[in-house]
Amino acid sequence: MTTLELEARLDNLLATAQEETANIDLFAPINVAEREECPICLIPLPIEEEENVFFPCCGKRLCTGCTLRSINDIIKNGTPKLQALVEQKCAFCRLPSMRNNNYTKPLKKQMKKKNPYAFLAMAQRYQDGEGVFQSYTKSLEMYIRSAELGNAEGFSMIGYYYMNGVLVEQDDSKALAFYEVSAKKGSVGAHKYLAKMETFKQVLSI
Ligand SMILES: [Zn+2]
Ligand SMILES: [Zn+2]
């Protein structure tokens, strides 16, 4: 994809998402009751995305509480902590899914099923070069796919690429527009980032 095609795709994604979220109040409290539940404890998943764990085996997100409980169960059987992390099975479907060498394969399966969290996880792996060759191009492509599937965090990460001018021309206003869509779609990280930027702006104008 050429830079022009990439920017056109991103402009189109932003315009559609802005239209979709036009009636959402950026400052309205996040509705916890409407959030997806952890399939084990049935409590709404934490609003901070980093407190949820995505398992590519079944494509489910679990709360850290349920994930840690399953590791602790292995430790209780006498397995050392480090070994328990390696042996860990998905707390929901019981498949071994956290091992580095078999993480990419189930992830690709979930991507075929159009699971937005699988694209997000794959994007992070490409960004960090974890289990795959490091590639910002592939990473951004995966973030775009996840955002196209409606994922709030995907929009935030595109904002990050614009803010830092990675693969796209640095553009503060486009970056903030992507963060705003992300916040309206429920990303707590995007809300915090926008608040921080607003504070900077006010401090600088004093
Ligand atoms: Zn849970
Ligand atoms: Zn699973």
PDB file of N, CA and C in Angstrom, residues 60-163:
ATOM      1  N   LYS A  60     -11.314 -15.272  23.943  1.00  0.00           N
ATOM      2  CA  LYS A  60     -12.029 -14.614  25.042  1.00  0.00           C
ATOM      3  C   LYS A  60     -11.098 -13.665  25.790  1.00  0.00           C
ATOM      4  N   ARG A  61     -11.694 -12.635  26.370  1.00  0.00           N
ATOM      5  CA  ARG A  61     -10.960 -11.784  27.297  1.00  0.00           C
ATOM      6  C   ARG A  61     -11.410 -12.152  28.699  1.00  0.00           C
ATOM      7  N   LEU A  62     -10.439 -12.350  29.594  1.00  0.00           N
ATOM      8  CA  LEU A  62     -10.763 -12.693  30.979  1.00  0.00           C
ATOM      9  C   LEU A  62     -10.228 -11.602  31.890  1.00  0.00           C
ATOM     10  N   CYS A  63     -10.811 -11.464  33.073  1.00  0.00           N
ATOM     11  CA  CYS A  63     -10.276 -10.481  34.011  1.00  0.00           C
ATOM     12  C   CYS A  63      -8.982 -11.038  34.607  1.00  0.00           C
ATOM     13  N   THR A  64      -8.112 -10.124  35.080  1.00  0.00           N
ATOM     14  CA  THR A  64      -6.834 -10.589  35.636  1.00  0.00           C
ATOM     15  C   THR A  64      -7.061 -11.468  36.864  1.00  0.00           C
ATOM     16  N   GLY A  65      -8.151 -11.204  37.603  1.00  0.00           N
ATOM     17  CA  GLY A  65      -8.458 -12.007  38.798  1.00  0.00           C
ATOM     18  C   GLY A  65      -8.592 -13.476  38.441  1.00  0.00           C
ATOM     19  N   CYS A  66      -9.405 -13.779  37.430  1.00  0.00           N
ATOM     20  CA  CYS A  66      -9.624 -15.179  37.034  1.00  0.00           C
ATOM     21  C   CYS A  66      -8.351 -15.784  36.446  1.00  0.00           C
ATOM     22  N   THR A  67      -7.575 -14.963  35.711  1.00  0.00           N
ATOM     23  CA  THR A  67      -6.324 -15.461  35.119  1.00  0.00           C
ATOM     24  C   THR A  67      -5.327 -15.819  36.219  1.00  0.00           C
ATOM     25  N   LEU A  68      -5.188 -14.913  37.208  1.00  0.00           N
ATOM     26  CA  LEU A  68      -4.234 -15.165  38.298  1.00  0.00           C
ATOM     27  C   LEU A  68      -4.658 -16.362  39.140  1.00  0.00           C
ATOM     28  N   ARG A  69      -5.969 -16.508  39.344  1.00  0.00           N
ATOM     29  CA  ARG A  69      -6.464 -17.627  40.146  1.00  0.00           C
ATOM     30  C   ARG A  69      -6.039 -18.953  39.506  1.00  0.00           C
ATOM     31  N   SER A  70      -6.096 -19.014  38.167  1.00  0.00           N
ATOM     32  CA  SER A  70      -5.747 -20.282  37.510  1.00  0.00           C
ATOM     33  C   SER A  70      -4.242 -20.555  37.632  1.00  0.00           C
ATOM     34  N   ILE A  71      -3.409 -19.476  37.615  1.00  0.00           N
ATOM     35  CA  ILE A  71      -1.957 -19.680  37.818  1.00  0.00           C
ATOM     36  C   ILE A  71      -1.703 -20.133  39.260  1.00  0.00           C
ATOM     37  N   ASN A  72      -2.410 -19.491  40.204  1.00  0.00           N
ATOM     38  CA  ASN A  72      -2.229 -19.854  41.613  1.00  0.00           C
ATOM     39  C   ASN A  72      -2.613 -21.306  41.884  1.00  0.00           C
ATOM     40  N   ASP A  73      -3.618 -21.811  41.151  1.00  0.00           N
ATOM     41  CA  ASP A  73      -4.017 -23.211  41.314  1.00  0.00           C
ATOM     42  C   ASP A  73      -2.876 -24.145  40.932  1.00  0.00           C
ATOM     43  N   ILE A  74      -2.112 -23.775  39.879  1.00  0.00           N
ATOM     44  CA  ILE A  74      -0.969 -24.610  39.451  1.00  0.00           C
ATOM     45  C   ILE A  74       0.126 -24.531  40.521  1.00  0.00           C
ATOM     46  N   ILE A  75       0.352 -23.312  41.050  1.00  0.00           N
ATOM     47  CA  ILE A  75       1.380 -23.136  42.080  1.00  0.00           C
ATOM     48  C   ILE A  75       1.033 -23.953  43.334  1.00  0.00           C
ATOM     49  N   LYS A  76      -0.259 -23.963  43.673  1.00  0.00           N
ATOM     50  CA  LYS A  76      -0.716 -24.696  44.866  1.00  0.00           C
ATOM     51  C   LYS A  76      -0.385 -26.184  44.767  1.00  0.00           C
ATOM     52  N   ASN A  77      -0.331 -26.699  43.531  1.00  0.00           N
ATOM     53  CA  ASN A  77      -0.006 -28.117  43.342  1.00  0.00           C
ATOM     54  C   ASN A  77       1.491 -28.378  43.466  1.00  0.00           C
ATOM     55  N   GLY A  78       2.241 -27.359  43.836  1.00  0.00           N
ATOM     56  CA  GLY A  78       3.673 -27.542  44.085  1.00  0.00           C
ATOM     57  C   GLY A  78       4.576 -27.134  42.928  1.00  0.00           C
ATOM     58  N   THR A  79       4.007 -26.600  41.854  1.00  0.00           N
ATOM     59  CA  THR A  79       4.825 -26.172  40.716  1.00  0.00           C
ATOM     60  C   THR A  79       5.466 -24.812  41.017  1.00  0.00           C
ATOM     61  N   PRO A  80       6.793 -24.650  40.770  1.00  0.00           N
ATOM     62  CA  PRO A  80       7.401 -23.341  41.004  1.00  0.00           C
ATOM     63  C   PRO A  80       6.736 -22.253  40.141  1.00  0.00           C
ATOM     64  N   LYS A  81       6.775 -21.021  40.625  1.00  0.00           N
ATOM     65  CA  LYS A  81       6.046 -19.910  40.016  1.00  0.00           C
ATOM     66  C   LYS A  81       6.363 -19.737  38.519  1.00  0.00           C
ATOM     67  N   LEU A  82       7.652 -19.744  38.185  1.00  0.00           N
ATOM     68  CA  LEU A  82       8.065 -19.515  36.797  1.00  0.00           C
ATOM     69  C   LEU A  82       7.543 -20.630  35.878  1.00  0.00           C
ATOM     70  N   GLN A  83       7.662 -21.861  36.384  1.00  0.00           N
ATOM     71  CA  GLN A  83       7.177 -23.021  35.634  1.00  0.00           C
ATOM     72  C   GLN A  83       5.646 -22.938  35.460  1.00  0.00           C
ATOM     73  N   ALA A  84       4.977 -22.440  36.503  1.00  0.00           N
ATOM     74  CA  ALA A  84       3.512 -22.316  36.456  1.00  0.00           C
ATOM     75  C   ALA A  84       3.091 -21.369  35.341  1.00  0.00           C
ATOM     76  N   LEU A  85       3.886 -20.299  35.136  1.00  0.00           N
ATOM     77  CA  LEU A  85       3.564 -19.345  34.084  1.00  0.00           C
ATOM     78  C   LEU A  85       3.676 -19.996  32.705  1.00  0.00           C
ATOM     79  N   VAL A  86       4.675 -20.884  32.560  1.00  0.00           N
ATOM     80  CA  VAL A  86       4.874 -21.577  31.290  1.00  0.00           C
ATOM     81  C   VAL A  86       3.774 -22.609  31.070  1.00  0.00           C
ATOM     82  N   GLU A  87       3.426 -23.309  32.142  1.00  0.00           N
ATOM     83  CA  GLU A  87       2.427 -24.386  32.033  1.00  0.00           C
ATOM     84  C   GLU A  87       0.991 -23.900  31.985  1.00  0.00           C
ATOM     85  N   GLN A  88       0.832 -22.600  32.232  1.00  0.00           N
ATOM     86  CA  GLN A  88      -0.507 -22.055  32.351  1.00  0.00           C
ATOM     87  C   GLN A  88      -1.409 -22.409  31.166  1.00  0.00           C
ATOM     88  N   LYS A  89      -2.612 -22.831  31.501  1.00  0.00           N
ATOM     89  CA  LYS A  89      -3.606 -23.094  30.464  1.00  0.00           C
ATOM     90  C   LYS A  89      -4.634 -21.977  30.536  1.00  0.00           C
ATOM     91  N   CYS A  90      -5.328 -21.776  29.440  1.00  0.00           N
ATOM     92  CA  CYS A  90      -6.370 -20.750  29.423  1.00  0.00           C
ATOM     93  C   CYS A  90      -7.383 -21.092  30.514  1.00  0.00           C
ATOM     94  N   ALA A  91      -7.700 -20.134  31.386  1.00  0.00           N
ATOM     95  CA  ALA A  91      -8.616 -20.394  32.499  1.00  0.00           C
ATOM     96  C   ALA A  91     -10.013 -20.707  32.000  1.00  0.00           C
ATOM     97  N   PHE A  92     -10.322 -20.344  30.759  1.00  0.00           N
ATOM     98  CA  PHE A  92     -11.681 -20.583  30.246  1.00  0.00           C
ATOM     99  C   PHE A  92     -11.792 -21.906  29.488  1.00  0.00           C
ATOM    100  N   CYS A  93     -10.926 -22.108  28.453  1.00  0.00           N
ATOM    101  CA  CYS A  93     -11.097 -23.314  27.624  1.00  0.00           C
ATOM    102  C   CYS A  93     -10.076 -24.412  27.949  1.00  0.00           C
ATOM    103  N   ARG A  94      -9.147 -24.077  28.877  1.00  0.00           N
ATOM    104  CA  ARG A  94      -8.144 -25.032  29.368  1.00  0.00           C
ATOM    105  C   ARG A  94      -7.095 -25.443  28.325  1.00  0.00           C
ATOM    106  N   LEU A  95      -6.991 -24.745  27.218  1.00  0.00           N
ATOM    107  CA  LEU A  95      -5.939 -25.063  26.238  1.00  0.00           C
ATOM    108  C   LEU A  95      -4.666 -24.318  26.625  1.00  0.00           C
ATOM    109  N   PRO A  96      -3.488 -24.925  26.419  1.00  0.00           N
ATOM    110  CA  PRO A  96      -2.261 -24.175  26.716  1.00  0.00           C
ATOM    111  C   PRO A  96      -2.093 -23.081  25.664  1.00  0.00           C
ATOM    112  N   SER A  97      -2.195 -21.829  26.067  1.00  0.00           N
ATOM    113  CA  SER A  97      -2.205 -20.783  25.036  1.00  0.00           C
ATOM    114  C   SER A  97      -1.188 -19.688  25.249  1.00  0.00           C
ATOM    115  N   MET A  98      -0.558 -19.640  26.405  1.00  0.00           N
ATOM    116  CA  MET A  98       0.306 -18.503  26.696  1.00  0.00           C
ATOM    117  C   MET A  98       1.751 -18.729  26.272  1.00  0.00           C
ATOM    118  N   ARG A  99       2.079 -19.949  25.862  1.00  0.00           N
ATOM    119  CA  ARG A  99       3.467 -20.210  25.484  1.00  0.00           C
ATOM    120  C   ARG A  99       3.814 -19.481  24.208  1.00  0.00           C
ATOM    121  N   ASN A 100       4.984 -18.836  24.227  1.00  0.00           N
ATOM    122  CA  ASN A 100       5.412 -17.976  23.128  1.00  0.00           C
ATOM    123  C   ASN A 100       5.329 -18.651  21.765  1.00  0.00           C
ATOM    124  N   ASN A 101       5.811 -19.904  21.695  1.00  0.00           N
ATOM    125  CA  ASN A 101       5.915 -20.539  20.389  1.00  0.00           C
ATOM    126  C   ASN A 101       4.575 -20.964  19.791  1.00  0.00           C
ATOM    127  N   ASN A 102       3.537 -21.073  20.600  1.00  0.00           N
ATOM    128  CA  ASN A 102       2.264 -21.435  19.970  1.00  0.00           C
ATOM    129  C   ASN A 102       1.212 -20.334  20.116  1.00  0.00           C
ATOM    130  N   TYR A 103       1.685 -19.109  20.276  1.00  0.00           N
ATOM    131  CA  TYR A 103       0.773 -17.985  20.477  1.00  0.00           C
ATOM    132  C   TYR A 103       0.292 -17.415  19.141  1.00  0.00           C
ATOM    133  N   THR A 104       1.223 -17.334  18.157  1.00  0.00           N
ATOM    134  CA  THR A 104       0.906 -16.695  16.879  1.00  0.00           C
ATOM    135  C   THR A 104      -0.148 -17.485  16.089  1.00  0.00           C
ATOM    136  N   LYS A 105      -0.034 -18.815  16.119  1.00  0.00           N
ATOM    137  CA  LYS A 105      -0.950 -19.653  15.326  1.00  0.00           C
ATOM    138  C   LYS A 105      -2.434 -19.458  15.733  1.00  0.00           C
ATOM    139  N   PRO A 106      -2.755 -19.633  17.037  1.00  0.00           N
ATOM    140  CA  PRO A 106      -4.157 -19.400  17.412  1.00  0.00           C
ATOM    141  C   PRO A 106      -4.605 -17.961  17.178  1.00  0.00           C
ATOM    142  N   LEU A 107      -3.629 -17.034  17.296  1.00  0.00           N
ATOM    143  CA  LEU A 107      -3.946 -15.628  17.056  1.00  0.00           C
ATOM    144  C   LEU A 107      -4.415 -15.432  15.619  1.00  0.00           C
ATOM    145  N   LYS A 108      -3.706 -16.091  14.675  1.00  0.00           N
ATOM    146  CA  LYS A 108      -4.079 -15.971  13.250  1.00  0.00           C
ATOM    147  C   LYS A 108      -5.459 -16.571  13.001  1.00  0.00           C
ATOM    148  N   LYS A 109      -5.770 -17.649  13.721  1.00  0.00           N
ATOM    149  CA  LYS A 109      -7.099 -18.275  13.598  1.00  0.00           C
ATOM    150  C   LYS A 109      -8.193 -17.293  14.018  1.00  0.00           C
ATOM    151  N   GLN A 110      -7.922 -16.609  15.140  1.00  0.00           N
ATOM    152  CA  GLN A 110      -8.902 -15.630  15.631  1.00  0.00           C
ATOM    153  C   GLN A 110      -9.014 -14.437  14.683  1.00  0.00           C
ATOM    154  N   MET A 111      -7.891 -14.106  14.018  1.00  0.00           N
ATOM    155  CA  MET A 111      -7.932 -13.003  13.055  1.00  0.00           C
ATOM    156  C   MET A 111      -8.830 -13.372  11.878  1.00  0.00           C
ATOM    157  N   LYS A 112      -8.784 -14.642  11.484  1.00  0.00           N
ATOM    158  CA  LYS A 112      -9.660 -15.105  10.384  1.00  0.00           C
ATOM    159  C   LYS A 112     -11.124 -14.974  10.784  1.00  0.00           C
ATOM    160  N   LYS A 113     -11.384 -15.144  12.102  1.00  0.00           N
ATOM    161  CA  LYS A 113     -12.764 -15.010  12.590  1.00  0.00           C
ATOM    162  C   LYS A 113     -13.132 -13.548  12.838  1.00  0.00           C
ATOM    163  N   LYS A 114     -12.195 -12.645  12.461  1.00  0.00           N
ATOM    164  CA  LYS A 114     -12.401 -11.194  12.601  1.00  0.00           C
ATOM    165  C   LYS A 114     -12.579 -10.759  14.063  1.00  0.00           C
ATOM    166  N   ASN A 115     -11.792 -11.356  14.952  1.00  0.00           N
ATOM    167  CA  ASN A 115     -11.806 -10.945  16.356  1.00  0.00           C
ATOM    168  C   ASN A 115     -10.907  -9.706  16.504  1.00  0.00           C
ATOM    169  N   PRO A 116     -11.492  -8.527  16.842  1.00  0.00           N
ATOM    170  CA  PRO A 116     -10.688  -7.297  16.885  1.00  0.00           C
ATOM    171  C   PRO A 116      -9.538  -7.358  17.896  1.00  0.00           C
ATOM    172  N   TYR A 117      -9.730  -8.119  18.983  1.00  0.00           N
ATOM    173  CA  TYR A 117      -8.678  -8.208  20.006  1.00  0.00           C
ATOM    174  C   TYR A 117      -7.491  -9.033  19.510  1.00  0.00           C
ATOM    175  N   ALA A 118      -7.752  -9.960  18.575  1.00  0.00           N
ATOM    176  CA  ALA A 118      -6.655 -10.735  17.992  1.00  0.00           C
ATOM    177  C   ALA A 118      -5.781  -9.808  17.132  1.00  0.00           C
ATOM    178  N   PHE A 119      -6.426  -8.909  16.377  1.00  0.00           N
ATOM    179  CA  PHE A 119      -5.661  -7.948  15.564  1.00  0.00           C
ATOM    180  C   PHE A 119      -4.834  -7.029  16.466  1.00  0.00           C
ATOM    181  N   LEU A 120      -5.447  -6.644  17.582  1.00  0.00           N
ATOM    182  CA  LEU A 120      -4.759  -5.769  18.536  1.00  0.00           C
ATOM    183  C   LEU A 120      -3.523  -6.471  19.112  1.00  0.00           C
ATOM    184  N   ALA A 121      -3.694  -7.738  19.508  1.00  0.00           N
ATOM    185  CA  ALA A 121      -2.583  -8.501  20.086  1.00  0.00           C
ATOM    186  C   ALA A 121      -1.477  -8.715  19.044  1.00  0.00           C
ATOM    187  N   MET A 122      -1.883  -8.988  17.810  1.00  0.00           N
ATOM    188  CA  MET A 122      -0.903  -9.211  16.743  1.00  0.00           C
ATOM    189  C   MET A 122      -0.150  -7.913  16.448  1.00  0.00           C
ATOM    190  N   ALA A 123      -0.868  -6.792  16.458  1.00  0.00           N
ATOM    191  CA  ALA A 123      -0.246  -5.486  16.213  1.00  0.00           C
ATOM    192  C   ALA A 123       0.842  -5.231  17.247  1.00  0.00           C
ATOM    193  N   GLN A 124       0.523  -5.567  18.522  1.00  0.00           N
ATOM    194  CA  GLN A 124       1.505  -5.354  19.585  1.00  0.00           C
ATOM    195  C   GLN A 124       2.732  -6.244  19.379  1.00  0.00           C
ATOM    196  N   ARG A 125       2.501  -7.451  18.896  1.00  0.00           N
ATOM    197  CA  ARG A 125       3.621  -8.374  18.665  1.00  0.00           C
ATOM    198  C   ARG A 125       4.511  -7.851  17.535  1.00  0.00           C
ATOM    199  N   TYR A 126       3.894  -7.336  16.463  1.00  0.00           N
ATOM    200  CA  TYR A 126       4.689  -6.764  15.363  1.00  0.00           C
ATOM    201  C   TYR A 126       5.434  -5.515  15.836  1.00  0.00           C
ATOM    202  N   GLN A 127       4.791  -4.738  16.690  1.00  0.00           N
ATOM    203  CA  GLN A 127       5.429  -3.512  17.179  1.00  0.00           C
ATOM    204  C   GLN A 127       6.674  -3.835  18.001  1.00  0.00           C
ATOM    205  N   ASP A 128       6.559  -4.869  18.842  1.00  0.00           N
ATOM    206  CA  ASP A 128       7.677  -5.218  19.727  1.00  0.00           C
ATOM    207  C   ASP A 128       8.593  -6.290  19.129  1.00  0.00           C
ATOM    208  N   GLY A 129       8.221  -6.874  18.002  1.00  0.00           N
ATOM    209  CA  GLY A 129       9.015  -7.966  17.420  1.00  0.00           C
ATOM    210  C   GLY A 129       9.002  -9.193  18.313  1.00  0.00           C
ATOM    211  N   GLU A 130       7.834  -9.481  18.914  1.00  0.00           N
ATOM    212  CA  GLU A 130       7.717 -10.588  19.858  1.00  0.00           C
ATOM    213  C   GLU A 130       7.143 -11.818  19.140  1.00  0.00           C
ATOM    214  N   GLY A 131       8.013 -12.795  18.850  1.00  0.00           N
ATOM    215  CA  GLY A 131       7.557 -14.009  18.171  1.00  0.00           C
ATOM    216  C   GLY A 131       7.410 -13.831  16.661  1.00  0.00           C
ATOM    217  N   VAL A 132       7.570 -12.604  16.159  1.00  0.00           N
ATOM    218  CA  VAL A 132       7.505 -12.294  14.716  1.00  0.00           C
ATOM    219  C   VAL A 132       8.595 -11.267  14.410  1.00  0.00           C
ATOM    220  N   PHE A 133       8.888 -11.047  13.115  1.00  0.00           N
ATOM    221  CA  PHE A 133       9.854 -10.006  12.768  1.00  0.00           C
ATOM    222  C   PHE A 133       9.236  -8.640  13.063  1.00  0.00           C
ATOM    223  N   GLN A 134      10.008  -7.786  13.734  1.00  0.00           N
ATOM    224  CA  GLN A 134       9.498  -6.457  14.078  1.00  0.00           C
ATOM    225  C   GLN A 134       9.125  -5.696  12.810  1.00  0.00           C
ATOM    226  N   SER A 135       7.921  -5.141  12.747  1.00  0.00           N
ATOM    227  CA  SER A 135       7.504  -4.360  11.581  1.00  0.00           C
ATOM    228  C   SER A 135       6.437  -3.341  11.976  1.00  0.00           C
ATOM    229  N   TYR A 136       6.796  -2.042  11.869  1.00  0.00           N
ATOM    230  CA  TYR A 136       5.803  -0.997  12.170  1.00  0.00           C
ATOM    231  C   TYR A 136       4.704  -0.999  11.114  1.00  0.00           C
ATOM    232  N   THR A 137       5.075  -1.340   9.858  1.00  0.00           N
ATOM    233  CA  THR A 137       4.082  -1.356   8.774  1.00  0.00           C
ATOM    234  C   THR A 137       2.992  -2.381   9.082  1.00  0.00           C
ATOM    235  N   LYS A 138       3.422  -3.607   9.433  1.00  0.00           N
ATOM    236  CA  LYS A 138       2.433  -4.647   9.728  1.00  0.00           C
ATOM    237  C   LYS A 138       1.669  -4.311  11.002  1.00  0.00           C
ATOM    238  N   SER A 139       2.384  -3.730  11.970  1.00  0.00           N
ATOM    239  CA  SER A 139       1.744  -3.366  13.225  1.00  0.00           C
ATOM    240  C   SER A 139       0.621  -2.361  12.972  1.00  0.00           C
ATOM    241  N   LEU A 140       0.911  -1.305  12.188  1.00  0.00           N
ATOM    242  CA  LEU A 140      -0.115  -0.296  11.911  1.00  0.00           C
ATOM    243  C   LEU A 140      -1.281  -0.925  11.147  1.00  0.00           C
ATOM    244  N   GLU A 141      -0.967  -1.805  10.192  1.00  0.00           N
ATOM    245  CA  GLU A 141      -2.020  -2.484   9.414  1.00  0.00           C
ATOM    246  C   GLU A 141      -2.980  -3.238  10.359  1.00  0.00           C
ATOM    247  N   MET A 142      -2.392  -3.916  11.364  1.00  0.00           N
ATOM    248  CA  MET A 142      -3.214  -4.680  12.326  1.00  0.00           C
ATOM    249  C   MET A 142      -4.043  -3.743  13.216  1.00  0.00           C
ATOM    250  N   TYR A 143      -3.455  -2.617  13.612  1.00  0.00           N
ATOM    251  CA  TYR A 143      -4.221  -1.644  14.416  1.00  0.00           C
ATOM    252  C   TYR A 143      -5.391  -1.098  13.594  1.00  0.00           C
ATOM    253  N   ILE A 144      -5.125  -0.845  12.291  1.00  0.00           N
ATOM    254  CA  ILE A 144      -6.204  -0.341  11.427  1.00  0.00           C
ATOM    255  C   ILE A 144      -7.317  -1.379  11.329  1.00  0.00           C
ATOM    256  N   ARG A 145      -6.926  -2.664  11.106  1.00  0.00           N
ATOM    257  CA  ARG A 145      -7.951  -3.719  10.995  1.00  0.00           C
ATOM    258  C   ARG A 145      -8.786  -3.785  12.279  1.00  0.00           C
ATOM    259  N   SER A 146      -8.110  -3.683  13.429  1.00  0.00           N
ATOM    260  CA  SER A 146      -8.827  -3.760  14.695  1.00  0.00           C
ATOM    261  C   SER A 146      -9.784  -2.564  14.846  1.00  0.00           C
ATOM    262  N   ALA A 147      -9.321  -1.364  14.436  1.00  0.00           N
ATOM    263  CA  ALA A 147     -10.190  -0.176  14.495  1.00  0.00           C
ATOM    264  C   ALA A 147     -11.346  -0.313  13.504  1.00  0.00           C
ATOM    265  N   GLU A 148     -11.077  -0.853  12.321  1.00  0.00           N
ATOM    266  CA  GLU A 148     -12.146  -1.042  11.331  1.00  0.00           C
ATOM    267  C   GLU A 148     -13.222  -1.992  11.872  1.00  0.00           C
ATOM    268  N   LEU A 149     -12.801  -2.890  12.782  1.00  0.00           N
ATOM    269  CA  LEU A 149     -13.769  -3.802  13.414  1.00  0.00           C
ATOM    270  C   LEU A 149     -14.399  -3.165  14.658  1.00  0.00           C
ATOM    271  N   GLY A 150     -14.111  -1.882  14.873  1.00  0.00           N
ATOM    272  CA  GLY A 150     -14.766  -1.117  15.937  1.00  0.00           C
ATOM    273  C   GLY A 150     -14.018  -1.051  17.255  1.00  0.00           C
ATOM    274  N   ASN A 151     -12.773  -1.578  17.301  1.00  0.00           N
ATOM    275  CA  ASN A 151     -12.052  -1.602  18.578  1.00  0.00           C
ATOM    276  C   ASN A 151     -11.509  -0.224  18.980  1.00  0.00           C
ATOM    277  N   ALA A 152     -11.878   0.206  20.198  1.00  0.00           N
ATOM    278  CA  ALA A 152     -11.476   1.536  20.682  1.00  0.00           C
ATOM    279  C   ALA A 152      -9.958   1.676  20.774  1.00  0.00           C
ATOM    280  N   GLU A 153      -9.274   0.639  21.265  1.00  0.00           N
ATOM    281  CA  GLU A 153      -7.817   0.729  21.463  1.00  0.00           C
ATOM    282  C   GLU A 153      -7.079   0.868  20.131  1.00  0.00           C
ATOM    283  N   GLY A 154      -7.633   0.249  19.074  1.00  0.00           N
ATOM    284  CA  GLY A 154      -7.047   0.369  17.738  1.00  0.00           C
ATOM    285  C   GLY A 154      -6.988   1.839  17.315  1.00  0.00           C
ATOM    286  N   PHE A 155      -8.066   2.593  17.589  1.00  0.00           N
ATOM    287  CA  PHE A 155      -8.103   4.018  17.239  1.00  0.00           C
ATOM    288  C   PHE A 155      -7.034   4.790  18.003  1.00  0.00           C
ATOM    289  N   SER A 156      -6.873   4.457  19.287  1.00  0.00           N
ATOM    290  CA  SER A 156      -5.841   5.126  20.106  1.00  0.00           C
ATOM    291  C   SER A 156      -4.463   4.926  19.515  1.00  0.00           C
ATOM    292  N   MET A 157      -4.186   3.706  19.096  1.00  0.00           N
ATOM    293  CA  MET A 157      -2.850   3.399  18.596  1.00  0.00           C
ATOM    294  C   MET A 157      -2.572   4.097  17.261  1.00  0.00           C
ATOM    295  N   ILE A 158      -3.611   4.267  16.427  1.00  0.00           N
ATOM    296  CA  ILE A 158      -3.428   5.026  15.188  1.00  0.00           C
ATOM    297  C   ILE A 158      -3.099   6.483  15.562  1.00  0.00           C
ATOM    298  N   GLY A 159      -3.795   6.981  16.602  1.00  0.00           N
ATOM    299  CA  GLY A 159      -3.500   8.327  17.111  1.00  0.00           C
ATOM    300  C   GLY A 159      -2.038   8.446  17.520  1.00  0.00           C
ATOM    301  N   TYR A 160      -1.542   7.398  18.151  1.00  0.00           N
ATOM    302  CA  TYR A 160      -0.144   7.376  18.597  1.00  0.00           C
ATOM    303  C   TYR A 160       0.806   7.461  17.388  1.00  0.00           C
ATOM    304  N   TYR A 161       0.484   6.741  16.308  1.00  0.00           N
ATOM    305  CA  TYR A 161       1.331   6.770  15.106  1.00  0.00           C
ATOM    306  C   TYR A 161       1.331   8.171  14.488  1.00  0.00           C
ATOM    307  N   TYR A 162       0.164   8.841  14.482  1.00  0.00           N
ATOM    308  CA  TYR A 162       0.106  10.212  13.954  1.00  0.00           C
ATOM    309  C   TYR A 162       0.870  11.177  14.858  1.00  0.00           C
ATOM    310  N   MET A 163       0.732  10.991  16.165  1.00  0.00           N
ATOM    311  CA  MET A 163       1.387  11.892  17.119  1.00  0.00           C
ATOM    312  C   MET A 163       2.898  11.826  16.955  1.00  0.00           C
TER     313      MET A 163
END
